[in-house]
PDB file of C-alpha atoms in Angstrom:
ATOM      1  CA  UNK A1240      -0.054   0.337   0.297  1.00  0.00           C
ATOM      2  CA  UNK A1241       0.841   3.496  -0.453  1.00  0.00           C
ATOM      3  CA  UNK A1242       2.506   4.550   2.613  1.00  0.00           C
ATOM      4  CA  UNK A1243       0.830   8.090   2.464  1.00  0.00           C
ATOM      5  CA  UNK A1244      -2.776   6.620   2.598  1.00  0.00           C
ATOM      6  CA  UNK A1245      -1.895   4.079   5.191  1.00  0.00           C
ATOM      7  CA  UNK A1246      -5.005   3.224   7.784  1.00  0.00           C
ATOM      8  CA  UNK A1247      -7.602   5.115   4.846  1.00  0.00           C
ATOM      9  CA  UNK A1248      -8.588   1.958   3.211  1.00  0.00           C
ATOM     10  CA  UNK A1249     -12.251   2.048   5.002  1.00  0.00           C
ATOM     11  CA  UNK A1250     -12.839   5.598   3.769  1.00  0.00           C
ATOM     12  CA  UNK A1251     -11.880   4.704   0.134  1.00  0.00           C
ATOM     13  CA  UNK A1252     -13.942   1.609   0.207  1.00  0.00           C
ATOM     14  CA  UNK A1253     -16.995   3.641   1.401  1.00  0.00           C
ATOM     15  CA  UNK A1254     -16.315   6.207  -1.248  1.00  0.00           C
ATOM     16  CA  UNK A1255     -16.091   3.550  -3.878  1.00  0.00           C
ATOM     17  CA  UNK A1256     -19.426   1.897  -2.634  1.00  0.00           C
ATOM     18  CA  UNK A1257     -21.079   5.629  -3.026  1.00  0.00           C
ATOM     19  CA  UNK A1258     -19.710   6.082  -6.671  1.00  0.00           C
ATOM     20  CA  UNK A1259     -21.148   2.536  -7.802  1.00  0.00           C
ATOM     21  CA  UNK A1260     -24.335   3.505  -6.101  1.00  0.00           C
ATOM     22  CA  UNK A1261     -24.585   6.770  -7.957  1.00  0.00           C
ATOM     23  CA  UNK A1262     -24.076   4.808 -11.282  1.00  0.00           C
ATOM     24  CA  UNK A1263     -27.041   3.469 -10.538  1.00  0.00           C
ATOM     25  CA  UNK A1264     -28.976   6.690 -10.110  1.00  0.00           C
ATOM     26  CA  UNK A1265     -28.238   7.053  -6.462  1.00  0.00           C
ATOM     27  CA  UNK A1266     -26.407   9.907  -5.826  1.00  0.00           C
ATOM     28  CA  UNK A1267     -25.035  11.321  -2.617  1.00  0.00           C
ATOM     29  CA  UNK A1268     -22.852  13.636  -0.292  1.00  0.00           C
ATOM     30  CA  UNK A1269     -19.625  12.580   1.116  1.00  0.00           C
ATOM     31  CA  UNK A1270     -17.846  14.818   4.102  1.00  0.00           C
ATOM     32  CA  UNK A1271     -14.712  14.211   4.619  1.00  0.00           C
ATOM     33  CA  UNK A1272     -13.622  15.998   7.421  1.00  0.00           C
ATOM     34  CA  UNK A1273     -10.766  16.041  10.229  1.00  0.00           C
ATOM     35  CA  UNK A1274      -7.753  18.407  11.715  1.00  0.00           C
ATOM     36  CA  UNK A1275      -5.051  20.246   9.678  1.00  0.00           C
ATOM     37  CA  UNK A1276      -2.535  17.821   8.337  1.00  0.00           C
ATOM     38  CA  UNK A1277      -4.678  14.915   8.821  1.00  0.00           C
ATOM     39  CA  UNK A1278      -4.550  13.636   5.047  1.00  0.00           C
ATOM     40  CA  UNK A1279      -8.219  14.847   3.443  1.00  0.00           C
ATOM     41  CA  UNK A1280      -6.242  15.851   0.220  1.00  0.00           C
ATOM     42  CA  UNK A1281      -4.290  12.928   0.688  1.00  0.00           C
ATOM     43  CA  UNK A1282      -7.505  10.561   0.460  1.00  0.00           C
ATOM     44  CA  UNK A1283      -8.535  12.752  -2.504  1.00  0.00           C
ATOM     45  CA  UNK A1284      -5.630  11.950  -4.562  1.00  0.00           C
ATOM     46  CA  UNK A1285      -5.784   8.138  -3.560  1.00  0.00           C
ATOM     47  CA  UNK A1286      -9.655   8.165  -4.712  1.00  0.00           C
ATOM     48  CA  UNK A1287      -8.799   7.548  -8.356  1.00  0.00           C
ATOM     49  CA  UNK A1288      -7.731   4.419  -8.276  1.00  0.00           C
ATOM     50  CA  UNK A1289     -10.181   2.975  -6.107  1.00  0.00           C
ATOM     51  CA  UNK A1290     -13.285   3.974  -8.204  1.00  0.00           C
ATOM     52  CA  UNK A1291     -14.954   2.237 -10.811  1.00  0.00           C
ATOM     53  CA  UNK A1292     -13.314   2.686 -14.452  1.00  0.00           C
ATOM     54  CA  UNK A1293     -14.961   5.520 -16.305  1.00  0.00           C
ATOM     55  CA  UNK A1294     -15.650   7.633 -13.451  1.00  0.00           C
ATOM     56  CA  UNK A1295     -15.625  11.174 -14.123  1.00  0.00           C
ATOM     57  CA  UNK A1296     -13.726  13.224 -11.334  1.00  0.00           C
ATOM     58  CA  UNK A1297     -14.313  17.054 -10.902  1.00  0.00           C
ATOM     59  CA  UNK A1298     -11.999  18.762  -8.603  1.00  0.00           C
ATOM     60  CA  UNK A1299     -12.622  22.428  -6.951  1.00  0.00           C
ATOM     61  CA  UNK A1300     -10.715  24.143  -4.229  1.00  0.00           C
ATOM     62  CA  UNK A1301     -11.280  26.486  -1.985  1.00  0.00           C
ATOM     63  CA  UNK A1302      -8.276  29.316  -0.933  1.00  0.00           C
ATOM     64  CA  UNK A1303      -7.702  30.826   2.082  1.00  0.00           C
ATOM     65  CA  UNK A1304      -7.778  34.204   0.906  1.00  0.00           C
ATOM     66  CA  UNK A1305      -8.320  37.622   2.386  1.00  0.00           C
ATOM     67  CA  UNK A1306     -10.691  38.282  -0.482  1.00  0.00           C
ATOM     68  CA  UNK A1307     -12.708  35.113  -1.509  1.00  0.00           C
ATOM     69  CA  UNK A1308     -12.979  34.174  -5.147  1.00  0.00           C
ATOM     70  CA  UNK A1309     -16.753  34.090  -5.923  1.00  0.00           C
ATOM     71  CA  UNK A1310     -17.405  30.932  -7.133  1.00  0.00           C
ATOM     72  CA  UNK A1311     -13.407  29.770  -6.704  1.00  0.00           C
ATOM     73  CA  UNK A1312     -14.036  25.987  -6.489  1.00  0.00           C
ATOM     74  CA  UNK A1313     -16.388  25.946  -9.871  1.00  0.00           C
ATOM     75  CA  UNK A1314     -13.808  28.469 -11.852  1.00  0.00           C
ATOM     76  CA  UNK A1315     -11.382  25.617 -11.554  1.00  0.00           C
ATOM     77  CA  UNK A1316     -13.256  23.221 -13.360  1.00  0.00           C
ATOM     78  CA  UNK A1317     -13.125  25.449 -16.412  1.00  0.00           C
ATOM     79  CA  UNK A1318     -11.481  23.309 -18.871  1.00  0.00           C
ATOM     80  CA  UNK A1319     -12.714  19.885 -17.450  1.00  0.00           C
ATOM     81  CA  UNK A1320     -16.193  20.942 -18.232  1.00  0.00           C
ATOM     82  CA  UNK A1321     -18.766  21.651 -20.934  1.00  0.00           C
ATOM     83  CA  UNK A1322     -19.476  25.157 -22.485  1.00  0.00           C
ATOM     84  CA  UNK A1323     -22.417  25.725 -20.448  1.00  0.00           C
ATOM     85  CA  UNK A1324     -20.771  25.433 -17.225  1.00  0.00           C
ATOM     86  CA  UNK A1325     -17.532  27.191 -18.245  1.00  0.00           C
ATOM     87  CA  UNK A1326     -19.371  30.263 -19.807  1.00  0.00           C
ATOM     88  CA  UNK A1327     -21.982  30.030 -16.984  1.00  0.00           C
ATOM     89  CA  UNK A1328     -18.889  30.307 -14.308  1.00  0.00           C
ATOM     90  CA  UNK A1329     -16.626  32.701 -16.544  1.00  0.00           C
ATOM     91  CA  UNK A1330     -19.326  35.154 -16.766  1.00  0.00           C
ATOM     92  CA  UNK A1331     -20.574  34.767 -12.848  1.00  0.00           C
ATOM     93  CA  UNK A1332     -23.424  37.468 -13.378  1.00  0.00           C
ATOM     94  CA  UNK A1333     -26.689  34.997 -13.277  1.00  0.00           C
ATOM     95  CA  UNK A1334     -26.358  32.349 -10.028  1.00  0.00           C
ATOM     96  CA  UNK A1335     -29.233  30.561 -10.766  1.00  0.00           C
ATOM     97  CA  UNK A1336     -27.607  29.773 -14.086  1.00  0.00           C
ATOM     98  CA  UNK A1337     -24.736  28.570 -12.492  1.00  0.00           C
ATOM     99  CA  UNK A1338     -26.758  25.905 -10.426  1.00  0.00           C
ATOM    100  CA  UNK A1339     -28.158  24.469 -13.416  1.00  0.00           C
ATOM    101  CA  UNK A1340     -25.471  24.374 -15.291  1.00  0.00           C
ATOM    102  CA  UNK A1341     -23.675  22.317 -12.443  1.00  0.00           C
ATOM    103  CA  UNK A1342     -26.825  20.095 -12.116  1.00  0.00           C
ATOM    104  CA  UNK A1343     -26.902  19.625 -15.610  1.00  0.00           C
ATOM    105  CA  UNK A1344     -22.878  18.898 -15.384  1.00  0.00           C
ATOM    106  CA  UNK A1345     -23.219  16.148 -13.089  1.00  0.00           C
ATOM    107  CA  UNK A1346     -26.271  14.225 -14.756  1.00  0.00           C
ATOM    108  CA  UNK A1347     -24.902  14.452 -18.190  1.00  0.00           C
ATOM    109  CA  UNK A1348     -22.475  11.559 -19.489  1.00  0.00           C
ATOM    110  CA  UNK A1349     -20.223  10.045 -18.954  1.00  0.00           C
ATOM    111  CA  UNK A1350     -20.977   9.064 -15.669  1.00  0.00           C
ATOM    112  CA  UNK A1351     -21.141   8.512 -12.703  1.00  0.00           C
ATOM    113  CA  UNK A1352     -19.371  11.789 -11.804  1.00  0.00           C
ATOM    114  CA  UNK A1353     -17.543  12.858  -8.486  1.00  0.00           C
ATOM    115  CA  UNK A1354     -17.413  16.495  -7.603  1.00  0.00           C
ATOM    116  CA  UNK A1355     -14.676  17.171  -4.763  1.00  0.00           C
ATOM    117  CA  UNK A1356     -14.717  20.755  -3.414  1.00  0.00           C
ATOM    118  CA  UNK A1357     -11.757  20.686  -0.909  1.00  0.00           C
ATOM    119  CA  UNK A1358     -11.796  23.091   1.867  1.00  0.00           C
ATOM    120  CA  UNK A1359     -14.971  24.145   1.986  1.00  0.00           C
ATOM    121  CA  UNK A1360     -14.387  25.800   5.337  1.00  0.00           C
ATOM    122  CA  UNK A1361     -12.810  28.449   3.073  1.00  0.00           C
ATOM    123  CA  UNK A1362     -15.470  28.751   0.613  1.00  0.00           C
ATOM    124  CA  UNK A1363     -17.085  32.145  -0.698  1.00  0.00           C
ATOM    125  CA  UNK A1364     -21.007  33.058  -0.306  1.00  0.00           C
ATOM    126  CA  UNK A1365     -21.369  32.066  -3.791  1.00  0.00           C
ATOM    127  CA  UNK A1366     -19.952  28.780  -3.907  1.00  0.00           C
ATOM    128  CA  UNK A1367     -21.774  28.041  -0.205  1.00  0.00           C
ATOM    129  CA  UNK A1368     -25.268  28.611  -2.232  1.00  0.00           C
ATOM    130  CA  UNK A1369     -24.389  26.888  -4.945  1.00  0.00           C
ATOM    131  CA  UNK A1370     -23.283  23.895  -2.829  1.00  0.00           C
ATOM    132  CA  UNK A1371     -26.889  24.238  -0.723  1.00  0.00           C
ATOM    133  CA  UNK A1372     -28.487  23.811  -4.669  1.00  0.00           C
ATOM    134  CA  UNK A1373     -26.972  20.911  -5.208  1.00  0.00           C
ATOM    135  CA  UNK A1374     -27.173  19.084  -1.683  1.00  0.00           C
ATOM    136  CA  UNK A1375     -30.683  19.121  -2.235  1.00  0.00           C
ATOM    137  CA  UNK A1376     -30.891  17.122  -5.552  1.00  0.00           C
ATOM    138  CA  UNK A1377     -27.803  14.609  -4.782  1.00  0.00           C
ATOM    139  CA  UNK A1378     -29.827  11.802  -4.435  1.00  0.00           C
ATOM    140  CA  UNK A1379     -31.457  12.107  -7.813  1.00  0.00           C
ATOM    141  CA  UNK A1380     -28.266  12.587  -9.738  1.00  0.00           C
ATOM    142  CA  UNK A1381     -25.670   9.752 -10.750  1.00  0.00           C
ATOM    143  CA  UNK A1382     -22.994  11.588  -9.189  1.00  0.00           C
ATOM    144  CA  UNK A1383     -21.346  12.278  -5.809  1.00  0.00           C
ATOM    145  CA  UNK A1384     -20.531  15.842  -4.288  1.00  0.00           C
ATOM    146  CA  UNK A1385     -17.159  15.206  -1.912  1.00  0.00           C
ATOM    147  CA  UNK A1386     -16.428  17.951   0.746  1.00  0.00           C
ATOM    148  CA  UNK A1387     -13.279  17.900   2.485  1.00  0.00           C
ATOM    149  CA  UNK A1388     -13.186  20.520   5.780  1.00  0.00           C
ATOM    150  CA  UNK A1389     -11.207  21.122   8.817  1.00  0.00           C
ATOM    151  CA  UNK A1390     -14.273  20.474  11.373  1.00  0.00           C
ATOM    152  CA  UNK A1391     -11.691  21.872  14.105  1.00  0.00           C
ATOM    153  CA  UNK A1392     -11.810  25.501  12.830  1.00  0.00           C
ATOM    154  CA  UNK A1393     -15.574  25.843  12.715  1.00  0.00           C
ATOM    155  CA  UNK A1394     -17.399  28.187  15.110  1.00  0.00           C
ATOM    156  CA  UNK A1395     -20.866  28.144  15.991  1.00  0.00           C
ATOM    157  CA  UNK A1396     -21.299  31.583  13.350  1.00  0.00           C
ATOM    158  CA  UNK A1397     -19.149  29.739  10.842  1.00  0.00           C
ATOM    159  CA  UNK A1398     -21.094  29.922   7.270  1.00  0.00           C
ATOM    160  CA  UNK A1399     -20.563  26.518   6.433  1.00  0.00           C
ATOM    161  CA  UNK A1400     -22.564  25.419   9.444  1.00  0.00           C
ATOM    162  CA  UNK A1401     -25.827  26.186   7.719  1.00  0.00           C
ATOM    163  CA  UNK A1402     -24.584  23.896   4.558  1.00  0.00           C
ATOM    164  CA  UNK A1403     -23.853  21.139   6.953  1.00  0.00           C
ATOM    165  CA  UNK A1404     -27.130  21.280   8.689  1.00  0.00           C
ATOM    166  CA  UNK A1405     -28.672  20.830   4.982  1.00  0.00           C
ATOM    167  CA  UNK A1406     -26.843  18.042   4.468  1.00  0.00           C
ATOM    168  CA  UNK A1407     -27.477  16.297   7.336  1.00  0.00           C
ATOM    169  CA  UNK A1408     -30.901  16.308   6.633  1.00  0.00           C
ATOM    170  CA  UNK A1409     -30.622  14.713   3.478  1.00  0.00           C
ATOM    171  CA  UNK A1410     -31.149  10.947   2.631  1.00  0.00           C
ATOM    172  CA  UNK A1411     -27.917  10.065   2.034  1.00  0.00           C
ATOM    173  CA  UNK A1412     -24.580  11.194   3.486  1.00  0.00           C
ATOM    174  CA  UNK A1413     -21.638   9.236   3.975  1.00  0.00           C
ATOM    175  CA  UNK A1414     -19.446  11.305   6.949  1.00  0.00           C
ATOM    176  CA  UNK A1415     -15.852  10.253   7.162  1.00  0.00           C
ATOM    177  CA  UNK A1416     -14.087  11.687   9.840  1.00  0.00           C
ATOM    178  CA  UNK A1417     -10.549  11.108   9.331  1.00  0.00           C
ATOM    179  CA  UNK A1418      -8.609  10.064  12.649  1.00  0.00           C
ATOM    180  CA  UNK A1419      -4.870  10.151  13.421  1.00  0.00           C
ATOM    181  CA  UNK A1420      -2.437   7.508  12.438  1.00  0.00           C
ATOM    182  CA  UNK A1421      -2.185   4.780  15.365  1.00  0.00           C
ATOM    183  CA  UNK A1422       1.351   3.952  16.617  1.00  0.00           C
ATOM    184  CA  UNK A1423       1.698   0.789  14.306  1.00  0.00           C
ATOM    185  CA  UNK A1424       1.102   3.082  11.254  1.00  0.00           C
ATOM    186  CA  UNK A1425       3.900   5.376  12.424  1.00  0.00           C
ATOM    187  CA  UNK A1426       6.330   2.765  12.802  1.00  0.00           C
ATOM    188  CA  UNK A1427       5.722   1.728   9.261  1.00  0.00           C
ATOM    189  CA  UNK A1428       6.425   5.179   8.155  1.00  0.00           C
ATOM    190  CA  UNK A1429       9.274   5.307  10.229  1.00  0.00           C
ATOM    191  CA  UNK A1430      10.680   2.050   9.091  1.00  0.00           C
ATOM    192  CA  UNK A1431      13.278   3.484   6.506  1.00  0.00           C
ATOM    193  CA  UNK A1432      14.439   6.166   8.660  1.00  0.00           C
ATOM    194  CA  UNK A1433      16.839   5.940  11.504  1.00  0.00           C
ATOM    195  CA  UNK A1434      14.429   7.627  13.996  1.00  0.00           C
ATOM    196  CA  UNK A1435      12.868   5.890  16.932  1.00  0.00           C
ATOM    197  CA  UNK A1436       8.909   5.531  15.760  1.00  0.00           C
ATOM    198  CA  UNK A1437       8.146   6.038  19.426  1.00  0.00           C
ATOM    199  CA  UNK A1438       9.494   9.504  19.538  1.00  0.00           C
ATOM    200  CA  UNK A1439       7.807  10.298  16.114  1.00  0.00           C
ATOM    201  CA  UNK A1440       4.612   9.466  17.449  1.00  0.00           C
ATOM    202  CA  UNK A1441       5.039  11.035  20.768  1.00  0.00           C
ATOM    203  CA  UNK A1442       5.611  14.661  19.237  1.00  0.00           C
ATOM    204  CA  UNK A1443       3.356  14.201  16.143  1.00  0.00           C
ATOM    205  CA  UNK A1444       0.384  12.501  18.027  1.00  0.00           C
ATOM    206  CA  UNK A1445      -0.113  10.612  14.504  1.00  0.00           C
ATOM    207  CA  UNK A1446      -0.997  13.646  12.659  1.00  0.00           C
ATOM    208  CA  UNK A1447       0.379  12.288   8.724  1.00  0.00           C
ATOM    209  CA  UNK A1448       1.327  16.041   8.017  1.00  0.00           C
ATOM    210  CA  UNK A1449       3.544  16.272  10.836  1.00  0.00           C
ATOM    211  CA  UNK A1450       4.758  12.676  10.896  1.00  0.00           C
ATOM    212  CA  UNK A1451       5.815  13.136   7.127  1.00  0.00           C
ATOM    213  CA  UNK A1452       7.664  16.412   8.060  1.00  0.00           C
ATOM    214  CA  UNK A1453       9.434  14.780  10.991  1.00  0.00           C
ATOM    215  CA  UNK A1454      10.662  12.272   8.910  1.00  0.00           C
ATOM    216  CA  UNK A1455      11.756  14.407   6.342  1.00  0.00           C
ATOM    217  CA  UNK A1456      13.839  16.611   8.851  1.00  0.00           C
ATOM    218  CA  UNK A1457      15.566  13.721   9.981  1.00  0.00           C
ATOM    219  CA  UNK A1458      14.834  14.262  13.469  1.00  0.00           C
ATOM    220  CA  UNK A1459      12.837  15.001  16.315  1.00  0.00           C
ATOM    221  CA  UNK A1460      14.604  17.562  18.539  1.00  0.00           C
ATOM    222  CA  UNK A1461      13.673  20.758  16.320  1.00  0.00           C
ATOM    223  CA  UNK A1462      10.932  21.653  14.389  1.00  0.00           C
ATOM    224  CA  UNK A1463      10.912  21.555  10.756  1.00  0.00           C
ATOM    225  CA  UNK A1464      10.399  24.991   8.898  1.00  0.00           C
ATOM    226  CA  UNK A1465       7.328  23.756   7.210  1.00  0.00           C
ATOM    227  CA  UNK A1466       5.568  22.760  10.386  1.00  0.00           C
ATOM    228  CA  UNK A1467       6.253  25.985  12.004  1.00  0.00           C
ATOM    229  CA  UNK A1468       4.777  27.959   9.016  1.00  0.00           C
ATOM    230  CA  UNK A1469       1.755  25.282   9.140  1.00  0.00           C
ATOM    231  CA  UNK A1470       1.293  26.496  12.932  1.00  0.00           C
ATOM    232  CA  UNK A1471       1.932  30.185  12.845  1.00  0.00           C
ATOM    233  CA  UNK A1472      -0.440  30.563   9.604  1.00  0.00           C
ATOM    234  CA  UNK A1473      -3.611  29.025  12.320  1.00  0.00           C
ATOM    235  CA  UNK A1474      -2.549  31.623  14.667  1.00  0.00           C
ATOM    236  CA  UNK A1475      -3.366  34.518  12.199  1.00  0.00           C
ATOM    237  CA  UNK A1476      -6.238  36.546  12.672  1.00  0.00           C
ATOM    238  CA  UNK A1477      -6.648  35.017  16.325  1.00  0.00           C
ATOM    239  CA  UNK A1478      -7.058  37.894  19.274  1.00  0.00           C
ATOM    240  CA  UNK A1479      -3.888  39.360  20.196  1.00  0.00           C
ATOM    241  CA  UNK A1480      -4.833  38.381  23.635  1.00  0.00           C
ATOM    242  CA  UNK A1481      -5.397  34.593  22.862  1.00  0.00           C
ATOM    243  CA  UNK A1482      -1.630  34.472  20.927  1.00  0.00           C
ATOM    244  CA  UNK A1483      -0.107  36.132  23.954  1.00  0.00           C
ATOM    245  CA  UNK A1484      -1.790  33.277  26.014  1.00  0.00           C
ATOM    246  CA  UNK A1485      -0.685  30.791  23.707  1.00  0.00           C
ATOM    247  CA  UNK A1486       2.606  32.050  23.919  1.00  0.00           C
ATOM    248  CA  UNK A1487       2.799  31.959  27.612  1.00  0.00           C
ATOM    249  CA  UNK A1488       1.521  28.362  27.627  1.00  0.00           C
ATOM    250  CA  UNK A1489       3.814  27.320  24.797  1.00  0.00           C
ATOM    251  CA  UNK A1490       7.157  27.848  27.177  1.00  0.00           C
ATOM    252  CA  UNK A1491       5.890  24.866  29.498  1.00  0.00           C
ATOM    253  CA  UNK A1492       7.154  21.733  28.603  1.00  0.00           C
ATOM    254  CA  UNK A1493       4.032  19.740  29.532  1.00  0.00           C
ATOM    255  CA  UNK A1494       0.266  20.035  30.065  1.00  0.00           C
ATOM    256  CA  UNK A1495      -0.380  22.952  32.331  1.00  0.00           C
ATOM    257  CA  UNK A1496      -2.610  22.417  35.445  1.00  0.00           C
ATOM    258  CA  UNK A1497      -5.596  24.810  35.864  1.00  0.00           C
ATOM    259  CA  UNK A1498      -4.361  26.516  38.867  1.00  0.00           C
ATOM    260  CA  UNK A1499      -0.922  27.263  36.566  1.00  0.00           C
ATOM    261  CA  UNK A1500      -3.454  28.429  33.864  1.00  0.00           C
ATOM    262  CA  UNK A1501      -5.277  30.472  36.086  1.00  0.00           C
ATOM    263  CA  UNK A1502      -2.292  32.185  37.744  1.00  0.00           C
ATOM    264  CA  UNK A1503      -0.501  32.914  34.540  1.00  0.00           C
ATOM    265  CA  UNK A1504      -3.567  33.851  32.201  1.00  0.00           C
ATOM    266  CA  UNK A1505      -6.077  37.097  32.788  1.00  0.00           C
ATOM    267  CA  UNK A1506      -9.371  35.806  32.487  1.00  0.00           C
ATOM    268  CA  UNK A1507      -8.101  32.487  32.973  1.00  0.00           C
ATOM    269  CA  UNK A1508      -9.086  29.617  30.170  1.00  0.00           C
ATOM    270  CA  UNK A1509     -11.602  32.004  28.463  1.00  0.00           C
ATOM    271  CA  UNK A1510      -9.157  33.693  26.398  1.00  0.00           C
ATOM    272  CA  UNK A1511      -8.146  30.010  25.114  1.00  0.00           C
ATOM    273  CA  UNK A1512     -11.957  29.552  23.613  1.00  0.00           C
ATOM    274  CA  UNK A1513     -10.597  30.670  19.928  1.00  0.00           C
ATOM    275  CA  UNK A1514      -7.508  28.736  20.058  1.00  0.00           C
ATOM    276  CA  UNK A1515      -9.466  25.537  21.033  1.00  0.00           C
ATOM    277  CA  UNK A1516     -11.713  26.130  18.284  1.00  0.00           C
ATOM    278  CA  UNK A1517      -8.999  26.356  15.878  1.00  0.00           C
ATOM    279  CA  UNK A1518      -7.423  23.048  17.302  1.00  0.00           C
ATOM    280  CA  UNK A1519      -4.414  23.982  19.121  1.00  0.00           C
ATOM    281  CA  UNK A1520      -5.231  23.159  21.917  1.00  0.00           C
ATOM    282  CA  UNK A1521      -7.207  20.603  24.331  1.00  0.00           C
ATOM    283  CA  UNK A1522      -9.181  22.095  27.149  1.00  0.00           C
ATOM    284  CA  UNK A1523     -10.452  20.043  30.273  1.00  0.00           C
ATOM    285  CA  UNK A1524     -11.672  20.892  33.779  1.00  0.00           C
ATOM    286  CA  UNK A1525      -8.127  19.935  35.050  1.00  0.00           C
ATOM    287  CA  UNK A1526      -5.841  20.999  32.462  1.00  0.00           C
ATOM    288  CA  UNK A1527      -4.739  22.713  28.984  1.00  0.00           C
ATOM    289  CA  UNK A1528      -2.367  21.213  26.593  1.00  0.00           C
ATOM    290  CA  UNK A1529      -1.228  21.777  23.020  1.00  0.00           C
ATOM    291  CA  UNK A1530      -2.840  18.933  20.578  1.00  0.00           C
ATOM    292  CA  UNK A1531       0.240  17.982  19.409  1.00  0.00           C
ATOM    293  CA  UNK A1532       3.538  18.549  20.949  1.00  0.00           C
ATOM    294  CA  UNK A1533       4.980  19.975  17.674  1.00  0.00           C
ATOM    295  CA  UNK A1534       2.412  22.765  18.086  1.00  0.00           C
ATOM    296  CA  UNK A1535       3.813  23.903  21.071  1.00  0.00           C
ATOM    297  CA  UNK A1536       7.698  23.526  20.292  1.00  0.00           C
ATOM    298  CA  UNK A1537       6.380  25.833  16.384  1.00  0.00           C
ATOM    299  CA  UNK A1538       4.979  28.364  18.712  1.00  0.00           C
ATOM    300  CA  UNK A1539       7.714  28.623  21.845  1.00  0.00           C
ATOM    301  CA  UNK A1540      10.543  28.458  18.951  1.00  0.00           C
ATOM    302  CA  UNK A1541       9.200  31.391  16.900  1.00  0.00           C
ATOM    303  CA  UNK A1542       9.509  33.323  19.938  1.00  0.00           C
ATOM    304  CA  UNK A1543      12.287  36.470  20.452  1.00  0.00           C
ATOM    305  CA  UNK A1544      14.766  35.182  23.170  1.00  0.00           C
ATOM    306  CA  UNK A1545      13.744  38.269  25.097  1.00  0.00           C
ATOM    307  CA  UNK A1546      10.056  37.384  25.237  1.00  0.00           C
ATOM    308  CA  UNK A1547      10.890  33.847  25.760  1.00  0.00           C
ATOM    309  CA  UNK A1548      12.847  34.933  29.081  1.00  0.00           C
ATOM    310  CA  UNK A1549      10.104  36.788  30.018  1.00  0.00           C
ATOM    311  CA  UNK A1550       7.239  34.301  29.792  1.00  0.00           C
ATOM    312  CA  UNK A1551       9.477  31.826  31.497  1.00  0.00           C
ATOM    313  CA  UNK A1552      10.080  34.274  34.584  1.00  0.00           C
ATOM    314  CA  UNK A1553       6.085  34.556  34.586  1.00  0.00           C
ATOM    315  CA  UNK A1554       6.170  30.848  34.769  1.00  0.00           C
ATOM    316  CA  UNK A1555       8.785  30.497  37.988  1.00  0.00           C
ATOM    317  CA  UNK A1556       7.149  33.414  39.393  1.00  0.00           C
ATOM    318  CA  UNK A1557       3.701  31.522  39.319  1.00  0.00           C
ATOM    319  CA  UNK A1558       5.282  28.777  40.426  1.00  0.00           C
ATOM    320  CA  UNK A1559       6.993  30.059  43.563  1.00  0.00           C
ATOM    321  CA  UNK A1560       4.065  31.835  44.631  1.00  0.00           C
ATOM    322  CA  UNK A1561       1.917  28.531  45.023  1.00  0.00           C
ATOM    323  CA  UNK A1562       1.576  27.315  48.262  1.00  0.00           C
ATOM    324  CA  UNK A1563       3.879  23.847  48.800  1.00  0.00           C
ATOM    325  CA  UNK A1564       5.094  24.424  44.986  1.00  0.00           C
ATOM    326  CA  UNK A1565       7.453  21.614  44.203  1.00  0.00           C
ATOM    327  CA  UNK A1566      11.057  22.375  43.977  1.00  0.00           C
ATOM    328  CA  UNK A1567      11.458  19.658  41.169  1.00  0.00           C
ATOM    329  CA  UNK A1568       9.248  21.695  39.105  1.00  0.00           C
ATOM    330  CA  UNK A1569      10.385  24.947  39.971  1.00  0.00           C
TER     331      UNK A1569
END
């Protein structure tokens, strides 16, 4: 098996089954969800080899842009779809024309068709409207609509919530949450390197992207630049107080117990809510921890030395002031 898709056979088999059913006129929607780096795009890339011969695959992507591209994922289809849809999307003035052209494209031959829209958590309003239109009609089309998204970045007010609610009311929907890799899978991926698989798993928690980057870097001591860039990109847009709180916790090389959290952060865990929603942290009544050790290291390593020294001083002061503080911890 391709090492890039270890432990994804059940999801690939389910998608293949959905496409076979679509060939008989029973279309559906498939939701592929999980945290950043979990392998949603890798699953999509592996999908064609598992689908029935003759399946037509259309792929569009949503981008993390300050100004969203109107109908962005459907503009990506131009060149691989019929003239009607290409013109409707390119001209873009009549949304209803786009909706009907999309429906016609999926209903046409050759079929079955698989329309994949990646990263719909970044979709523009016009694209979400088009997807709402399609979702209500997929069960009557010889096609499967595959939507990938980061479920840990959806706030209650996120515009994707409405579309997901509509999907949940359809008769034919496949939910494919992607799990992290097991210890045995990480061991298999590490077999060609000289790294200790247990250490690789410890710092990555089985996140496929982190595993791949650590193995490529050849060590578990430092944080690969690609991981640092990915983590810092996820901090973008967070409130300054939240980023300050993340940096404060990042200098503590362990889970942080709640009394220490309350001592370090003004307002306590409430300031961490947005970071938790983005999948950076795990918050429980007893402690707060970064979801992956590499995330903590990436944040800590990005700090200037003067800032890191100051944050360590804050931790030291908080520990010294606690009644019965543990000298070893200090």
